Coordinates of C-alpha atoms in Angstrom, one line a residue:
Chain A
M1 CA -62.6 51.8 94.5
K2 CA -62.0 55.4 95.1
A3 CA -61.5 54.7 98.7
S4 CA -58.9 52.0 98.0
L5 CA -57.1 54.3 95.6
W6 CA -57.0 57.0 98.2
G7 CA -55.8 54.5 100.7
L8 CA -52.9 53.5 98.4
V9 CA -51.9 57.1 97.9
V10 CA -51.9 57.7 101.6
V11 CA -49.8 54.5 102.2
V12 CA -47.3 55.4 99.5
G13 CA -47.2 59.0 100.8
L14 CA -46.5 57.9 104.3
G15 CA -43.9 55.4 103.0
L16 CA -42.1 58.2 101.2
M17 CA -42.2 60.5 104.2
V18 CA -40.8 57.7 106.5
G19 CA -38.0 57.0 103.9
W20 CA -37.2 60.7 103.6
Y21 CA -37.1 61.0 107.4
L22 CA -34.8 58.0 107.7
R23 CA -32.4 59.4 105.1
Q24 CA -31.9 62.6 107.0
P25 CA -28.5 62.7 108.8
P26 CA -28.8 62.7 112.5
E27 CA -28.6 66.0 114.2
E28 CA -25.1 66.7 115.5
Q29 CA -24.9 66.4 119.2
V30 CA -22.7 69.2 120.6
D31 CA -21.0 68.3 123.9
Q32 CA -21.3 71.1 126.1
V33 CA -18.5 70.7 128.6
E34 CA -18.4 73.4 131.1
E35 CA -15.0 75.0 131.6
E36 CA -13.6 74.1 134.9
K37 CA -13.6 77.0 137.2
P38 CA -10.3 77.2 139.1
A39 CA -9.9 78.1 142.7
I40 CA -7.8 81.3 142.7
L41 CA -5.3 81.9 145.4
T42 CA -3.1 84.8 145.9
S43 CA 0.4 85.2 147.5
I44 CA 0.9 81.5 147.9
E45 CA 3.8 79.5 149.2
M46 CA 4.2 75.8 148.4
K47 CA 6.6 73.4 149.9
D48 CA 8.0 70.1 148.7
Y49 CA 9.4 68.0 151.4
L50 CA 12.0 65.2 151.4
G51 CA 11.4 63.5 154.7
S52 CA 11.2 66.3 157.2
V53 CA 13.4 68.6 155.1
V54 CA 12.0 71.3 152.8
K55 CA 13.4 70.5 149.4
V56 CA 11.7 73.2 147.4
R57 CA 9.9 76.3 148.4
L58 CA 7.8 78.0 145.8
F59 CA 6.2 81.4 145.9
A60 CA 3.7 82.8 143.4
K61 CA 1.6 86.0 143.2
Q62 CA -1.4 84.0 142.1
A63 CA -2.3 80.4 141.7
K64 CA -5.2 79.0 139.7
V65 CA -5.9 75.5 141.0
F66 CA -7.8 73.2 138.6
E67 CA -8.9 70.3 140.8
K68 CA -10.1 67.9 138.1
S69 CA -7.1 68.2 135.8
E70 CA -4.8 68.4 138.8
T71 CA -3.0 71.4 137.4
T72 CA -2.1 74.7 138.9
D73 CA -1.3 77.8 136.9
L74 CA 1.1 80.2 138.6
S75 CA 2.1 83.7 137.9
E76 CA 5.2 85.6 139.0
V77 CA 7.0 82.6 140.3
Y78 CA 9.9 82.5 142.7
G79 CA 11.4 79.3 143.9
I80 CA 14.1 78.2 146.3
I81 CA 15.7 74.8 145.8
A82 CA 17.7 73.7 148.9
S83 CA 21.3 72.5 148.5
K84 CA 22.1 68.9 149.0
K85 CA 24.9 69.9 151.2
P86 CA 24.0 70.7 154.8
E87 CA 25.6 74.1 154.7
G88 CA 25.2 74.7 151.0
L89 CA 23.5 77.8 149.5
P90 CA 20.2 77.3 147.7
T91 CA 19.5 77.7 144.0
K92 CA 17.0 80.4 143.2
I93 CA 14.5 80.5 140.3
W94 CA 12.3 83.2 138.9
A95 CA 9.8 83.0 136.1
N96 CA 6.8 84.9 134.8
Q97 CA 4.5 81.9 134.7
G98 CA 4.5 78.3 135.9
K99 CA 2.4 75.3 135.4
L100 CA 2.3 72.5 137.9
S101 CA 1.0 69.1 137.0
G102 CA 0.0 66.9 139.9
K103 CA -0.1 63.8 137.7
T104 CA 3.3 64.1 136.1
K105 CA 5.0 66.0 139.0
L106 CA 6.4 68.4 136.4
M107 CA 6.5 72.1 136.8
T108 CA 6.9 74.1 133.6
L109 CA 8.3 77.6 134.0
T110 CA 7.9 80.1 131.2
G111 CA 8.8 83.6 130.4
D112 CA 12.0 85.2 131.5
V113 CA 13.1 82.2 133.4
R114 CA 16.2 83.0 135.6
V115 CA 18.2 80.6 137.7
E116 CA 20.8 81.8 140.1
F117 CA 23.2 79.1 141.2
P118 CA 24.9 79.4 144.6
E119 CA 28.4 79.8 143.1
G120 CA 27.3 83.0 141.3
R121 CA 26.4 81.8 137.9
V122 CA 23.2 83.0 136.4
L123 CA 21.2 81.1 133.8
E124 CA 18.5 82.6 131.6
T125 CA 16.0 80.9 129.2
E126 CA 12.4 81.1 128.2
V127 CA 11.1 77.6 129.1
L128 CA 12.4 75.4 131.9
V129 CA 10.9 72.2 133.2
Y130 CA 11.4 71.1 136.8
D131 CA 10.9 67.3 137.3
Q132 CA 10.2 66.8 141.0
Q133 CA 10.6 63.0 140.9
K134 CA 13.9 63.0 139.0
E135 CA 15.1 66.1 140.7
L136 CA 16.3 67.8 137.5
L137 CA 15.8 71.0 135.5
Q138 CA 15.5 70.5 131.8
G139 CA 15.1 72.9 128.9
D140 CA 15.3 72.7 125.1
Q141 CA 15.1 76.4 124.4
P142 CA 18.1 78.6 123.9
V143 CA 20.0 79.2 127.1
R144 CA 22.4 81.9 128.3
M145 CA 24.6 81.5 131.3
F146 CA 27.1 83.9 132.7
G147 CA 29.3 84.5 135.7
R148 CA 32.6 83.3 137.1
G149 CA 34.5 84.4 134.1
D150 CA 32.5 82.5 131.5
S151 CA 29.6 83.4 129.3
V152 CA 27.8 80.6 127.5
D153 CA 25.1 80.4 124.9
A154 CA 23.6 77.0 124.4
A155 CA 20.8 75.1 122.7
G156 CA 19.5 73.4 125.8
L157 CA 20.2 72.4 129.3
L158 CA 20.0 69.6 131.8
Y159 CA 20.7 70.0 135.5
F160 CA 20.7 67.2 138.0
L161 CA 20.1 68.7 141.4
K162 CA 21.3 65.5 143.2
T163 CA 24.7 65.5 141.5
E164 CA 24.9 69.3 140.8
V165 CA 26.0 68.6 137.3
L166 CA 24.8 71.0 134.6
T167 CA 25.0 69.9 131.0
L168 CA 24.5 72.5 128.2
T169 CA 24.1 71.3 124.6
L170 CA 25.9 72.9 121.6
P171 CA 27.6 75.5 123.8
S172 CA 29.3 78.6 122.6
I173 CA 31.5 79.8 125.4
E174 CA 33.4 83.0 126.0
V175 CA 36.2 82.1 128.4
T176 CA 38.1 84.7 130.3
L177 CA 41.7 83.5 130.4
Chain B
M1 CA 59.5 76.8 118.1
K2 CA 57.2 79.5 119.4
V3 CA 54.3 77.2 119.3
C4 CA 54.2 76.2 122.9
L5 CA 53.3 79.7 123.9
L6 CA 50.3 79.5 121.6
L7 CA 48.7 76.9 123.8
L8 CA 49.5 78.9 126.9
S9 CA 48.0 82.1 125.8
L10 CA 44.9 80.3 124.4
I11 CA 43.7 77.9 126.9
L12 CA 45.9 78.7 129.6
P13 CA 45.9 81.7 131.5
T14 CA 49.4 82.6 131.9
L15 CA 48.7 85.9 130.5
A16 CA 45.6 86.5 132.6
F17 CA 46.6 90.0 133.4
S18 CA 45.9 90.8 129.8
Q19 CA 42.3 89.6 130.3
S20 CA 42.3 87.9 126.9
K21 CA 39.3 85.9 126.1
A22 CA 38.7 82.8 124.0
L23 CA 35.6 81.8 122.2
V24 CA 35.1 78.0 122.5
H25 CA 32.5 75.8 120.8
G26 CA 31.7 72.2 121.4
Q27 CA 28.9 69.7 121.3
A28 CA 28.3 69.7 125.0
M29 CA 29.4 71.4 128.1
K30 CA 29.3 69.8 131.5
L31 CA 29.7 71.9 134.6
D32 CA 30.1 70.0 137.9
K33 CA 29.1 72.5 140.5
S34 CA 30.3 70.4 143.4
T35 CA 33.9 70.6 142.0
G36 CA 33.6 73.6 139.8
K37 CA 35.0 71.7 136.9
M38 CA 33.9 72.6 133.4
L39 CA 34.2 70.0 130.6
I40 CA 33.6 70.9 127.0
S41 CA 33.5 67.9 124.7
G42 CA 32.9 67.0 121.0
Q43 CA 34.8 68.8 118.3
V44 CA 36.0 71.5 120.6
D45 CA 37.1 74.5 118.7
G46 CA 38.5 77.6 120.4
Y47 CA 39.7 80.9 119.0
D48 CA 41.4 83.8 120.7
V49 CA 40.6 86.9 118.6
K50 CA 43.2 89.1 120.2
K51 CA 46.0 86.6 119.5
E52 CA 44.5 85.2 116.4
M53 CA 45.0 81.7 117.7
R54 CA 42.9 78.6 117.1
F55 CA 42.8 75.4 119.0
Q56 CA 41.0 72.2 118.4
S57 CA 40.6 69.0 120.5
D58 CA 38.1 66.4 121.5
R59 CA 37.8 67.6 125.1
L60 CA 38.7 70.7 127.1
E61 CA 38.5 70.7 130.8
L62 CA 38.8 73.9 132.9
L63 CA 38.9 74.5 136.6
R64 CA 38.6 77.9 138.1
D65 CA 39.9 79.0 141.5
T66 CA 36.9 79.2 143.8
K67 CA 38.1 82.5 145.3
T68 CA 39.8 84.3 142.4
D69 CA 37.9 82.8 139.5
E70 CA 41.1 82.5 137.7
I71 CA 41.6 79.3 135.7
S72 CA 43.8 77.2 137.9
F73 CA 43.8 74.0 135.9
A74 CA 43.2 73.2 132.2
Q75 CA 43.4 70.0 130.4
V76 CA 43.0 69.1 126.7
N77 CA 42.6 65.7 125.3
G78 CA 42.4 64.0 121.9
D79 CA 43.9 65.2 118.7
V80 CA 44.9 68.6 120.0
V81 CA 45.9 71.1 117.3
V82 CA 47.0 74.7 118.1
T83 CA 47.8 77.1 115.3
Q84 CA 48.8 80.7 115.1
G85 CA 49.6 81.9 111.6
L86 CA 52.2 79.5 110.3
E87 CA 53.0 78.0 113.7
Y88 CA 51.5 74.9 115.1
A89 CA 51.5 72.3 117.9
V90 CA 50.0 68.9 117.7
F91 CA 49.7 66.5 120.6
D92 CA 47.3 64.1 122.4
H93 CA 47.1 65.4 125.9
G94 CA 47.9 68.7 127.6
V95 CA 47.7 69.8 131.2
Y96 CA 48.3 73.3 132.6
Q97 CA 48.7 74.0 136.3
R98 CA 48.9 77.6 137.4
S99 CA 50.3 76.9 140.8
L100 CA 53.3 75.2 139.1
S101 CA 53.4 77.5 136.1
L102 CA 53.8 74.5 134.0
L103 CA 52.2 73.2 130.9
T104 CA 52.7 69.6 130.0
M105 CA 52.0 68.2 126.5
K106 CA 52.1 64.5 125.8
G107 CA 51.7 62.0 123.0
H108 CA 52.7 62.2 119.4
L109 CA 54.0 65.7 119.9
I110 CA 54.9 67.9 117.0
L111 CA 55.9 71.5 117.4
G112 CA 56.7 73.6 114.4
N113 CA 56.4 76.6 112.1
D114 CA 57.0 77.2 108.4
Q115 CA 60.8 76.7 108.9
S116 CA 61.1 74.1 111.7
R117 CA 59.6 71.0 113.2
I118 CA 60.4 68.9 116.2
E119 CA 58.8 65.5 116.9
G120 CA 58.8 63.9 120.3
D121 CA 56.6 62.4 123.0
R122 CA 56.3 65.1 125.6
A123 CA 57.1 68.7 126.3
V124 CA 57.1 70.7 129.5
Y125 CA 56.7 74.5 129.2
D126 CA 57.8 76.6 132.1
T127 CA 55.6 79.7 131.8
E128 CA 57.7 81.8 134.1
L129 CA 61.0 81.1 132.4
E130 CA 59.4 80.8 129.0
K131 CA 61.3 77.7 128.4
V132 CA 60.2 74.4 126.7
S133 CA 61.8 71.1 127.3
L134 CA 61.0 68.3 124.9
L135 CA 61.6 64.6 125.4
P136 CA 61.1 61.5 123.3
L137 CA 59.7 58.2 124.2
P138 CA 62.0 56.1 126.3
S139 CA 64.9 54.6 124.3
Q140 CA 64.0 56.8 121.4
Q141 CA 65.2 60.2 120.2
L142 CA 63.6 63.4 119.2
K143 CA 63.6 64.2 115.5
F144 CA 64.0 67.7 114.3
L145 CA 64.1 69.6 111.0
F146 CA 65.3 73.1 110.5
H147 CA 65.8 75.2 107.4
Q148 CA 69.0 76.9 106.5
K149 CA 69.5 79.7 104.1
N150 CA 70.4 78.8 100.6
P151 CA 72.8 81.4 99.3
D152 CA 72.1 80.4 95.7
E153 CA 68.3 80.4 96.1
P154 CA 67.3 82.6 99.0
D155 CA 63.6 81.8 98.5
N156 CA 64.3 78.1 98.6
P157 CA 65.9 77.2 102.0
T158 CA 67.3 73.8 102.4
P159 CA 66.4 71.5 105.2
I160 CA 68.7 70.1 108.0
T161 CA 67.5 67.1 109.9
G162 CA 68.7 65.3 113.0
V163 CA 68.0 63.6 116.3
A164 CA 68.7 64.4 119.9
D165 CA 67.9 63.0 123.3
E166 CA 66.4 66.3 124.6
V167 CA 65.6 69.7 123.2
W168 CA 65.2 73.0 125.0
L169 CA 63.4 75.9 123.2
F170 CA 63.7 79.5 124.2
R171 CA 61.1 81.4 122.2
E172 CA 62.1 85.0 123.0
L173 CA 65.8 84.3 122.5
K174 CA 65.1 82.5 119.2
K175 CA 67.3 79.7 120.4
A176 CA 67.2 76.0 120.9
I177 CA 69.5 73.6 122.8
L178 CA 69.8 70.1 121.5
Q179 CA 71.3 67.7 124.0
G180 CA 72.5 64.1 124.2
H181 CA 73.8 62.1 121.3
V182 CA 73.0 64.9 118.8
E183 CA 73.2 64.0 115.2
V184 CA 72.8 66.6 112.5
N185 CA 72.5 65.7 108.8
D186 CA 72.8 68.3 106.0
P187 CA 71.8 66.7 102.7
T188 CA 73.1 69.6 100.6
E189 CA 76.8 69.1 101.3
P190 CA 76.2 66.3 102.2
S191 CA 77.5 66.3 105.7
Q192 CA 76.8 64.8 109.1
F193 CA 78.1 65.8 112.5
K194 CA 77.7 64.4 116.0
S195 CA 78.0 66.2 119.2
G196 CA 77.0 66.0 122.9
R197 CA 75.3 69.4 122.8
V198 CA 74.3 71.9 120.2
V199 CA 73.0 75.4 120.6
V200 CA 71.0 76.6 117.7
F201 CA 70.3 80.2 116.9
F202 CA 67.5 81.3 114.5
D203 CA 67.2 84.5 112.6
S204 CA 64.1 86.7 112.3
E205 CA 62.7 84.4 109.6
N206 CA 63.1 81.4 111.8
Q207 CA 65.9 80.0 109.6
L208 CA 69.1 78.6 110.9
D209 CA 71.6 81.3 111.7
E210 CA 74.2 79.5 113.7
M211 CA 75.0 76.3 115.5
T212 CA 77.4 75.9 118.3
A213 CA 78.5 72.4 119.2
S214 CA 80.2 71.4 122.4
G215 CA 80.9 68.2 124.3
G216 CA 82.9 66.8 121.3
F217 CA 82.4 67.5 117.7
H218 CA 82.9 65.0 114.9
M219 CA 81.9 65.8 111.3
T220 CA 82.1 63.7 108.2
Q221 CA 81.8 65.1 104.7
P222 CA 82.8 63.5 101.4
G223 CA 86.6 63.6 101.4
R224 CA 86.9 65.4 104.8
S225 CA 86.7 64.4 108.4
S226 CA 86.8 66.9 111.3
N227 CA 87.2 66.6 115.0
S228 CA 87.4 69.1 117.8
R229 CA 86.1 69.8 121.3
R230 CA 83.8 72.5 120.2
A231 CA 82.6 74.0 116.8
V232 CA 80.7 76.9 115.5
L233 CA 78.8 76.5 112.2
N234 CA 77.8 79.9 110.7
Y235 CA 75.1 79.5 108.1
N236 CA 75.4 83.1 106.9
T237 CA 79.1 82.9 106.1
R238 CA 79.0 79.2 105.4
L239 CA 82.1 78.8 107.6
I240 CA 82.9 76.2 110.3
T241 CA 85.2 77.1 113.2
L242 CA 86.7 74.2 115.1
L243 CA 87.8 75.0 118.6
G244 CA 90.0 73.0 121.0
N245 CA 92.2 70.3 119.8
A246 CA 90.9 70.6 116.3
K247 CA 91.9 68.1 113.7
V248 CA 90.9 68.0 110.1
Q249 CA 91.7 65.4 107.5
Q250 CA 91.0 66.2 103.9
I251 CA 91.8 63.9 101.1
G252 CA 94.3 65.6 98.8
E253 CA 94.9 68.4 101.2
G254 CA 96.4 66.6 104.1
E255 CA 95.7 67.0 107.8
V256 CA 95.4 70.2 109.8
Q257 CA 95.6 70.4 113.6
G258 CA 95.3 73.4 115.9
E259 CA 93.4 75.0 118.7
R260 CA 91.3 76.9 116.2
V261 CA 90.7 76.0 112.6
E262 CA 88.3 77.6 110.2
M263 CA 87.1 76.0 107.0
H264 CA 84.3 76.3 104.5
M265 CA 81.2 74.2 104.8
D266 CA 81.6 73.4 101.2
V267 CA 84.5 70.9 101.0
K268 CA 85.4 72.0 97.5
K269 CA 86.2 75.5 98.7
G270 CA 88.6 73.9 101.1
F271 CA 89.9 75.6 104.2
I272 CA 91.7 76.7 106.2
R273 CA 92.8 79.3 108.5
G274 CA 94.4 78.8 111.9
K275 CA 94.3 81.5 114.5
R276 CA 95.7 82.4 117.9
Q277 CA 99.2 82.1 119.1
K278 CA 99.6 78.4 118.7
P279 CA 100.7 77.5 115.2
I280 CA 98.6 75.1 113.4
R281 CA 100.2 72.0 112.1
I282 CA 99.6 71.1 108.5
E283 CA 100.7 67.8 107.0
I284 CA 100.6 67.6 103.3
P285 CA 101.3 64.3 101.7
L286 CA 104.0 64.2 99.1
N287 CA 103.1 62.0 96.3

């Protein structure tokens, strides 16, 4: 009798323990993704070709190449965009940083971005995106452009390299008459 | 009358030597680097601080000389309004070409100030000669309105209206030339005269000072009819001088002929004074 009672107690006890165990929330599983270590290159030069012609030459003091994400972080960027005209002068670009995306073919330039157009106008902004596929420069940050008798402050810009047409939104222009 | 210059000095770099600057705002600015053309569009609003001039339009296009950077061409389109103080110019389309020193304004053109107003279709401003020529639409006439001094109420000048085939404005000279089938109506007398050509002089307040009619002068007033080759209407003295084969018929006072006849604008004050060697001939009806 005593033995069967003890057996019952043990069974009930085990049942409670199993029930308690099953009620416990599962332990959180923390993904431990290792940060991708980039390949670091210094004093680099990159070239973008159109056929056999160099369309864009890009220089940077340092490049961090992330292979998996297909991105490259650049610092102290200097770019030369060739003119569409055979004898035309190039457009030059400077920026503190740049981020190249291999997937989207976009290059985002940030920090003291400066563009010097061949005719002498200079454009300054903080963020500028260069779309390699569409061949355009785009920015939605405040822009300042000066030179050739005009000084412009605008809310954003769009520059089609193919047509050489620059559009500034909400411009405020000081025109020398 | 001065208003054409407003546009010049604002958009248009006729006074480039003064290095004046205009602040221009718009919704978008398009710069075509292949042509150098700059297009500002969408509620374009410009202001020249130095000259205190404002201009508004739908679009403004500027082209700079590639070598000198001077604006060589400017174009404004759509509901153009230029103002400076009390002066204004309204039109649809304007073009300035530095090489020709010409500014052309077209479409529903109105030039005016607080004392005058001219309506037409187009105007050409010669920036070197500072002369504006206004023309109407084909088969129409220019309409004008000037104010004359009112001796009884100096603060309330009275208007004179009329039409002409062509008008020339000379800003610096404060002068206008009305040409071709000129008709002038003065509602105060009331009177009306027709002439081939009328030179208008304005005073410092832009009010009518004097009109000189030539190429035939024919005036009708209640009870009086006047003809001559030329005539001078002085709005300060309120006197009219008829010159050259002058002939005046006034009911109750007969007819006067002579080489030079002077009479009051107000018919009730009558006339008349003849001058020069040739005697005037007066016919007085004997009732």
